Amino acid sequence: MRPYNFSAGPAVLPEPVLAQAAAEMLDWHGSGMGVMEMSHRGREFISICAQAEADLRDLLAVPAHFRILFMQGGGLGENAIVPLNLSRGGKVDVVVSGAWSEKSAAEARRYADVAVAASNAADGHTSLPAPASWQLRSGASYVHLCSNETIHGVEYQQLPDLAALGCDAPLVIDCSSHILSRPIDWQRVGLAFAGAQKNIGPAGLTLVVVRDELLGQALPICPSAFNYQTVADNGSMFNTPPTYAIYIAGLVFQWLKAQGGVAAMEARNIAKADLLYGYLDASGFYSNRVAGAGRSRMNVPFFLHDDRLNEAFLAGAEQRGLLQLKGHKTVGGMRASIYNAMPMEGVQALVAYLKDFAQRHG
Ligand SMILES: *Cc1c(COP(=O)(O)O)cnc(C)c1O
């Protein structure tokens, strides 16, 4: 059995996907070529890419008036690419709920007039700024929200309804670390982006799902390869897309469908998160500092009450086949990322170890 890998990203992938990719490495479907060796313009890869896009649209129920783009540059790349495409050089309101949205605000400042609509910096990014408290400016080009903060472990359980807040700007969400873990309410979204390496597949692929009406407004300085209109017009093949990463993502999408789709994954993710938070709260030995309603189902930062035990905790975890539990350096402590590909058995094994360690050191 492989160890359980709790990395925040790049992160665990479904084992059947890795096995299938290995089996197809030298010869994809009798073509005589591995996927990495194929022209992106050949019929084989075009079919792989079209299937991946159709499966993603199906899984997330993406409406027809949204385009799906396969891009590169990662989440941090999108922090520049979004304002280059959507800001029109005007106002951008950013909700700061953790480290990633803080970076988004800083990068957008290079291209737009950015204001922080709300921030949870004062409580160390452990609560969610409630939408009713956001200071939204009229005439903003868009509002940026990180719907799941991977480092601080805070997640919006519901996307805000900007129209109900009297704001007619489109909502942009960075959903890198919880895409496909739950449904997305597209009525509330103008654009969603996600780096693939958390919950989808290999690093190097970035997904962008964008409303048709938001295309075609890029600033003149926007690089052509990052202009959403250009990418959309060329079916994500204006330049060479990350072909192998798209292929693996496509296998993950098929795996998700076989598991029952996003609703089934969400139910499993709720069960996994409940088990882990439930034990942490009851333990008296560990703690998670995020206010209840804002707790992420995907990324669970936690602390030992005595941080002198951290090294022993990590070494013991590794011996039991529980890998990459060390917390982000800016937060400290531990972090368990329990993405779609982490089975319930992995969380059970983690909780068993947490109990055992607490008993021995409590
Ligand atoms: C990991 C992550 C990013 C950064 O992604 P890169 O691919 O390293 O640029 C951005 N936003 C969120 C929410 C993330 O989890």
Coordinates of C-alpha atoms and ligand atoms in Angstrom, one line a residue:
M1 CA 0.0 0.0 0.0
R2 CA 1.2 3.5 -0.8
P3 CA 1.6 6.0 2.2
Y4 CA -1.1 8.7 2.7
N5 CA 0.1 12.0 1.3
F6 CA -1.3 15.2 3.0
S7 CA 0.7 17.7 0.9
A8 CA -1.0 21.0 0.1
G9 CA 0.2 20.9 -3.5
P10 CA 1.4 19.4 -5.7
A11 CA -0.7 16.8 -4.0
V12 CA -2.0 13.3 -4.0
L13 CA -3.6 11.9 -7.1
P14 CA -6.0 9.0 -7.4
E15 CA -4.0 5.8 -7.6
P16 CA -6.0 4.4 -10.6
V17 CA -5.1 7.5 -12.6
L18 CA -1.4 7.1 -11.9
A19 CA -1.6 3.4 -12.9
Q20 CA -3.5 4.2 -16.1
A21 CA -1.0 6.9 -17.0
A22 CA 1.8 4.5 -16.4
A23 CA 0.2 1.8 -18.5
E24 CA -0.3 4.3 -21.4
M25 CA 3.1 6.0 -21.1
L26 CA 4.7 4.3 -24.1
D27 CA 1.7 3.9 -26.3
W28 CA -1.6 5.8 -25.9
H29 CA -4.5 3.7 -27.2
G30 CA -2.5 2.0 -29.9
S31 CA -1.3 5.2 -31.5
G32 CA 2.4 4.2 -31.1
M33 CA 3.0 7.4 -29.2
G34 CA 3.0 8.5 -25.6
V35 CA 0.8 11.6 -24.9
M36 CA 3.9 13.7 -24.2
E37 CA 5.1 13.0 -27.7
M38 CA 2.0 14.0 -29.6
S39 CA 1.4 17.1 -31.5
H40 CA -1.2 19.3 -29.8
R41 CA -2.7 19.7 -33.3
G42 CA -3.0 16.0 -34.0
R43 CA -6.3 14.2 -33.9
E44 CA -5.2 12.1 -30.9
F45 CA -4.5 15.0 -28.6
I46 CA -7.4 17.1 -29.8
S47 CA -9.7 14.2 -28.8
I48 CA -8.0 14.0 -25.3
C49 CA -8.4 17.8 -24.8
A50 CA -12.0 17.9 -26.0
Q51 CA -13.0 15.0 -23.8
A52 CA -11.3 16.6 -20.8
E53 CA -13.1 19.9 -21.4
A54 CA -16.5 18.2 -21.9
D55 CA -16.0 16.1 -18.7
L56 CA -15.1 19.2 -16.7
R57 CA -18.1 21.1 -18.0
D58 CA -20.3 18.2 -17.1
L59 CA -18.8 17.7 -13.6
L60 CA -19.1 21.3 -12.6
A61 CA -22.4 22.0 -14.6
V62 CA -20.7 24.9 -16.3
P63 CA -23.3 26.8 -18.3
A64 CA -23.0 27.3 -22.1
H65 CA -22.3 31.0 -21.7
F66 CA -19.0 30.3 -19.9
R67 CA -15.8 29.4 -21.7
I68 CA -13.3 26.8 -20.3
L69 CA -9.7 27.7 -21.0
F70 CA -6.6 25.6 -20.4
M71 CA -3.8 28.0 -19.6
Q72 CA -0.4 28.1 -17.9
G73 CA 1.1 30.4 -15.3
G74 CA -0.5 29.0 -12.1
G75 CA -2.6 30.9 -9.5
L76 CA 0.1 33.6 -9.2
G77 CA 0.1 34.0 -13.0
E78 CA -3.6 34.6 -12.9
N79 CA -3.1 37.3 -10.2
A80 CA -1.7 39.3 -13.1
I81 CA -3.6 37.8 -16.0
V82 CA -7.0 38.6 -14.5
P83 CA -6.4 42.3 -14.0
L84 CA -4.7 42.5 -17.4
N85 CA -8.0 41.1 -18.9
L86 CA -10.7 42.4 -16.7
S87 CA -9.7 45.5 -14.9
R88 CA -9.8 47.9 -17.9
G89 CA -7.2 49.8 -15.8
G90 CA -10.0 50.8 -13.4
K91 CA -11.1 49.8 -9.9
V92 CA -10.6 46.3 -8.4
D93 CA -12.0 45.4 -5.0
V94 CA -10.2 42.5 -3.2
V95 CA -11.4 40.6 -0.2
V96 CA -8.4 39.6 1.9
S97 CA -9.1 36.3 3.7
G98 CA -5.6 34.9 3.8
A99 CA -2.2 34.7 2.2
W100 CA -3.3 34.0 -1.3
S101 CA -5.8 36.9 -1.6
E102 CA -3.2 39.2 -0.1
K103 CA -0.9 38.2 -2.9
S104 CA -3.7 38.8 -5.4
A105 CA -4.3 42.3 -4.1
A106 CA -0.6 43.1 -4.3
E107 CA -0.2 41.9 -7.9
A108 CA -3.4 43.6 -9.2
R109 CA -2.0 46.9 -7.9
R110 CA 0.5 46.8 -10.8
Y111 CA -2.4 47.2 -13.2
A112 CA -5.4 48.7 -11.4
D113 CA -6.7 50.9 -8.6
V114 CA -7.0 48.2 -5.9
A115 CA -8.9 48.6 -2.7
V116 CA -9.2 46.0 0.1
A117 CA -12.9 45.5 0.6
A118 CA -12.5 43.6 3.8
S119 CA -9.6 41.9 5.6
N120 CA -9.2 39.3 8.3
A121 CA -5.5 40.2 8.9
A122 CA -6.3 41.4 12.4
D123 CA -7.3 38.0 13.6
G124 CA -4.4 36.2 11.8
H125 CA -6.7 35.1 8.9
T126 CA -8.7 32.8 11.1
S127 CA -12.2 34.1 10.3
L128 CA -14.1 34.9 7.2
P129 CA -14.9 38.5 6.4
A130 CA -18.8 38.4 6.1
P131 CA -20.0 39.7 2.8
A132 CA -22.4 42.1 4.5
S133 CA -19.3 43.9 5.9
W134 CA -17.5 44.3 2.6
Q135 CA -16.8 47.9 1.4
L136 CA -17.6 47.5 -2.3
R137 CA -17.0 50.5 -4.6
S138 CA -19.4 51.4 -7.3
G139 CA -17.9 51.1 -10.8
A140 CA -15.4 48.4 -9.8
S141 CA -14.4 46.2 -12.8
Y142 CA -14.5 43.1 -10.6
V143 CA -14.4 41.8 -7.0
H144 CA -11.7 39.2 -6.2
L145 CA -12.2 36.5 -3.6
C146 CA -10.1 33.5 -2.7
S147 CA -12.9 31.0 -2.0
N148 CA -10.5 28.6 -0.2
E149 CA -7.4 29.9 1.5
T150 CA -5.0 26.9 1.3
I151 CA -2.4 28.2 3.8
H152 CA -4.8 29.5 6.5
G153 CA -7.5 26.9 6.0
V154 CA -10.5 29.2 5.6
E155 CA -13.2 28.5 3.1
Y156 CA -16.3 30.3 2.0
Q157 CA -19.1 27.7 2.3
Q158 CA -21.3 29.8 0.1
L159 CA -20.2 32.2 -2.6
P160 CA -21.5 35.8 -2.0
D161 CA -24.4 37.1 -4.0
L162 CA -22.8 40.4 -5.1
A163 CA -26.1 41.6 -6.7
A164 CA -27.9 41.2 -3.4
L165 CA -25.1 43.4 -1.9
G166 CA -26.0 46.1 -4.4
C167 CA -22.9 45.5 -6.5
D168 CA -23.0 44.8 -10.2
A169 CA -19.4 43.9 -10.7
P170 CA -18.5 40.3 -11.6
L171 CA -17.1 38.1 -9.0
V172 CA -13.7 36.5 -9.6
I173 CA -12.8 33.5 -7.5
D174 CA -9.5 31.8 -7.0
C175 CA -10.7 28.3 -6.3
S176 CA -7.3 26.6 -6.8
S177 CA -7.5 24.4 -3.7
H178 CA -11.2 23.4 -3.6
I179 CA -12.3 23.2 -7.2
L180 CA -14.3 20.0 -7.8
S181 CA -14.6 19.4 -4.1
R182 CA -18.1 20.9 -4.2
P183 CA -20.5 22.4 -6.7
I184 CA -20.0 26.0 -7.9
D185 CA -23.0 28.4 -8.1
W186 CA -22.2 29.9 -11.6
Q187 CA -25.0 32.5 -11.2
R188 CA -22.7 34.3 -8.7
V189 CA -19.5 34.0 -10.7
G190 CA -17.9 36.0 -13.5
L191 CA -14.6 34.1 -13.6
A192 CA -13.1 31.2 -11.7
F193 CA -9.5 30.2 -11.9
A194 CA -7.6 27.3 -10.4
G195 CA -4.0 26.0 -10.6
A196 CA -4.3 22.2 -11.3
Q197 CA -1.8 21.0 -8.8
K198 CA -4.0 21.0 -5.7
N199 CA -7.2 19.1 -6.6
I200 CA -6.9 18.3 -10.3
G201 CA -3.6 17.0 -11.5
P202 CA 0.0 18.1 -12.3
A203 CA 1.4 21.6 -11.9
G204 CA 1.7 23.5 -15.1
L205 CA -2.0 23.6 -16.0
T206 CA -4.3 26.5 -14.9
L207 CA -8.0 26.3 -15.5
V208 CA -10.0 29.4 -16.3
V209 CA -13.8 29.4 -16.5
V210 CA -15.1 32.8 -17.7
R211 CA -18.3 34.3 -18.8
D212 CA -18.4 35.1 -22.5
E213 CA -19.3 38.7 -21.9
L214 CA -16.0 39.3 -20.0
L215 CA -13.9 38.4 -23.0
G216 CA -12.4 41.1 -25.3
Q217 CA -11.5 43.8 -22.7
A218 CA -7.8 43.1 -22.2
L219 CA -5.4 45.9 -21.8
P220 CA -3.1 46.5 -24.8
I221 CA -0.1 45.4 -22.7
C222 CA -1.7 42.0 -22.1
P223 CA 0.5 39.3 -23.6
S224 CA -1.3 37.6 -26.5
A225 CA -0.8 34.1 -24.9
F226 CA -2.6 35.4 -21.8
N227 CA -5.4 37.2 -23.5
Y228 CA -8.6 35.3 -22.7
Q229 CA -10.3 36.2 -25.9
T230 CA -7.3 35.0 -28.0
V231 CA -7.0 31.8 -25.9
A232 CA -10.8 31.2 -26.3
D233 CA -10.8 31.9 -30.0
N234 CA -8.1 29.3 -30.4
G235 CA -9.6 26.6 -28.3
S236 CA -6.8 26.9 -25.7
M237 CA -4.3 26.2 -28.5
F238 CA -3.1 29.7 -29.4
N239 CA 0.3 28.4 -28.1
T240 CA 1.2 24.9 -27.1
P241 CA -0.9 24.0 -24.0
P242 CA 0.5 21.8 -21.2
T243 CA -0.5 18.7 -23.0
Y244 CA 0.5 16.0 -20.5
A245 CA -1.1 17.9 -17.6
I246 CA -4.3 18.2 -19.6
Y247 CA -4.3 14.5 -20.2
I248 CA -3.8 13.7 -16.5
A249 CA -6.5 16.2 -15.6
G250 CA -8.8 14.4 -18.0
L251 CA -8.1 11.1 -16.4
V252 CA -8.9 12.6 -13.0
F253 CA -12.2 14.0 -14.4
Q254 CA -13.1 10.5 -15.6
W255 CA -12.2 9.1 -12.2
L256 CA -14.4 11.7 -10.5
K257 CA -17.3 10.7 -12.7
A258 CA -16.8 7.1 -11.8
Q259 CA -16.9 8.1 -8.1
G260 CA -20.3 9.6 -8.6
G261 CA -19.3 13.2 -9.6
V262 CA -18.9 16.4 -7.5
A263 CA -22.0 15.8 -5.3
A264 CA -20.6 12.5 -4.2
M265 CA -17.2 14.0 -3.6
E266 CA -18.7 16.8 -1.6
A267 CA -20.5 14.3 0.7
R268 CA -17.2 12.4 1.2
N269 CA -15.3 15.6 1.8
I270 CA -17.8 16.7 4.5
A271 CA -17.4 13.3 6.2
K272 CA -13.6 13.5 6.1
A273 CA -13.5 17.0 7.4
D274 CA -16.0 16.3 10.2
L275 CA -14.0 13.3 11.4
L276 CA -10.7 15.3 11.5
Y277 CA -12.1 18.6 13.0
G278 CA -14.3 16.6 15.4
Y279 CA -11.2 14.8 16.8
L280 CA -9.0 17.9 16.9
D281 CA -11.7 19.8 18.9
A282 CA -12.3 17.0 21.3
S283 CA -8.6 16.1 21.9
G284 CA -7.5 18.8 24.3
F285 CA -4.0 18.1 22.8
Y286 CA -4.4 19.7 19.3
S287 CA -6.2 22.7 18.1
N288 CA -7.4 24.4 14.9
R289 CA -7.8 28.1 15.3
V290 CA -10.2 28.9 12.5
A291 CA -13.7 30.0 13.5
G292 CA -16.2 27.2 12.9
A293 CA -18.1 28.4 9.9
G294 CA -15.0 29.3 8.0
R295 CA -13.2 26.0 8.4
S296 CA -11.8 24.6 5.1
R297 CA -12.9 21.1 4.2
M298 CA -9.7 20.8 2.1
N299 CA -6.8 22.3 4.2
V300 CA -6.8 21.7 7.9
P301 CA -4.0 23.6 9.8
F302 CA -3.6 22.4 13.4
F303 CA -1.2 22.9 16.3
L304 CA 0.1 20.7 19.0
H305 CA -0.3 22.5 22.4
D306 CA 3.4 22.0 23.0
D307 CA 5.3 22.8 19.8
R308 CA 8.5 21.3 21.2
L309 CA 6.9 18.0 20.1
N310 CA 6.5 19.0 16.5
E311 CA 9.6 17.2 15.2
A312 CA 8.7 14.0 17.1
F313 CA 5.2 14.2 15.7
L314 CA 6.4 14.6 12.1
A315 CA 9.0 11.8 12.4
G316 CA 6.4 9.4 13.9
A317 CA 3.9 10.3 11.2
E318 CA 6.3 9.5 8.5
Q319 CA 7.1 6.2 10.0
R320 CA 3.4 5.4 9.9
G321 CA 3.2 6.3 6.2
L322 CA 1.5 9.7 6.8
L323 CA 3.5 12.2 4.7
Q324 CA 3.9 15.9 4.3
L325 CA 2.0 17.1 7.4
K326 CA 4.3 20.0 8.2
G327 CA 2.4 23.3 8.3
H328 CA 3.2 26.3 6.0
K329 CA 6.2 28.2 7.3
T330 CA 4.2 31.4 7.8
V331 CA 1.6 29.6 10.0
G332 CA 3.7 26.9 11.7
G333 CA 2.3 23.8 13.3
M334 CA 0.8 21.2 11.0
R335 CA -1.5 21.1 8.0
A336 CA -3.4 18.1 6.6
S337 CA -4.7 18.7 3.1
I338 CA -7.5 16.2 2.4
Y339 CA -8.3 16.7 -1.2
N340 CA -10.6 14.6 -3.3
A341 CA -8.0 12.0 -3.9
M342 CA -7.4 11.4 -0.1
P343 CA -9.6 8.5 0.9
M344 CA -11.6 8.3 4.1
E345 CA -9.1 5.6 5.2
G346 CA -6.3 8.1 5.0
V347 CA -8.1 10.5 7.4
Q348 CA -8.9 7.6 9.7
A349 CA -5.3 6.6 9.7
L350 CA -4.3 10.2 10.6
V351 CA -6.8 10.4 13.4
A352 CA -5.6 7.0 14.8
Y353 CA -2.1 8.4 14.8
L354 CA -3.2 11.7 16.4
K355 CA -4.8 9.8 19.2
D356 CA -1.9 7.5 19.7
F357 CA 0.6 10.4 19.8
A358 CA -1.5 12.4 22.2
Q359 CA -1.8 9.4 24.5
R360 CA 1.9 8.8 24.5
H361 CA 2.8 12.5 25.1
G362 CA -0.3 14.0 26.8
Ligands
LIG1 C1 -1.3 27.2 -4.6 C2 -2.2 28.4 -4.8 C3 -1.9 29.5 -5.6 C4 -0.6 29.6 -6.3 O1 -0.4 28.7 -7.3 P1 0.9 28.7 -8.2 O2 0.5 27.7 -9.2 O3 2.0 28.3 -7.4 O4 1.1 30.0 -8.8 C5 -2.8 30.5 -5.7 N1 -4.0 30.5 -5.0 C6 -4.3 29.5 -4.2 C7 -5.6 29.5 -3.5 C8 -3.4 28.4 -4.1 O5 -3.8 27.4 -3.3

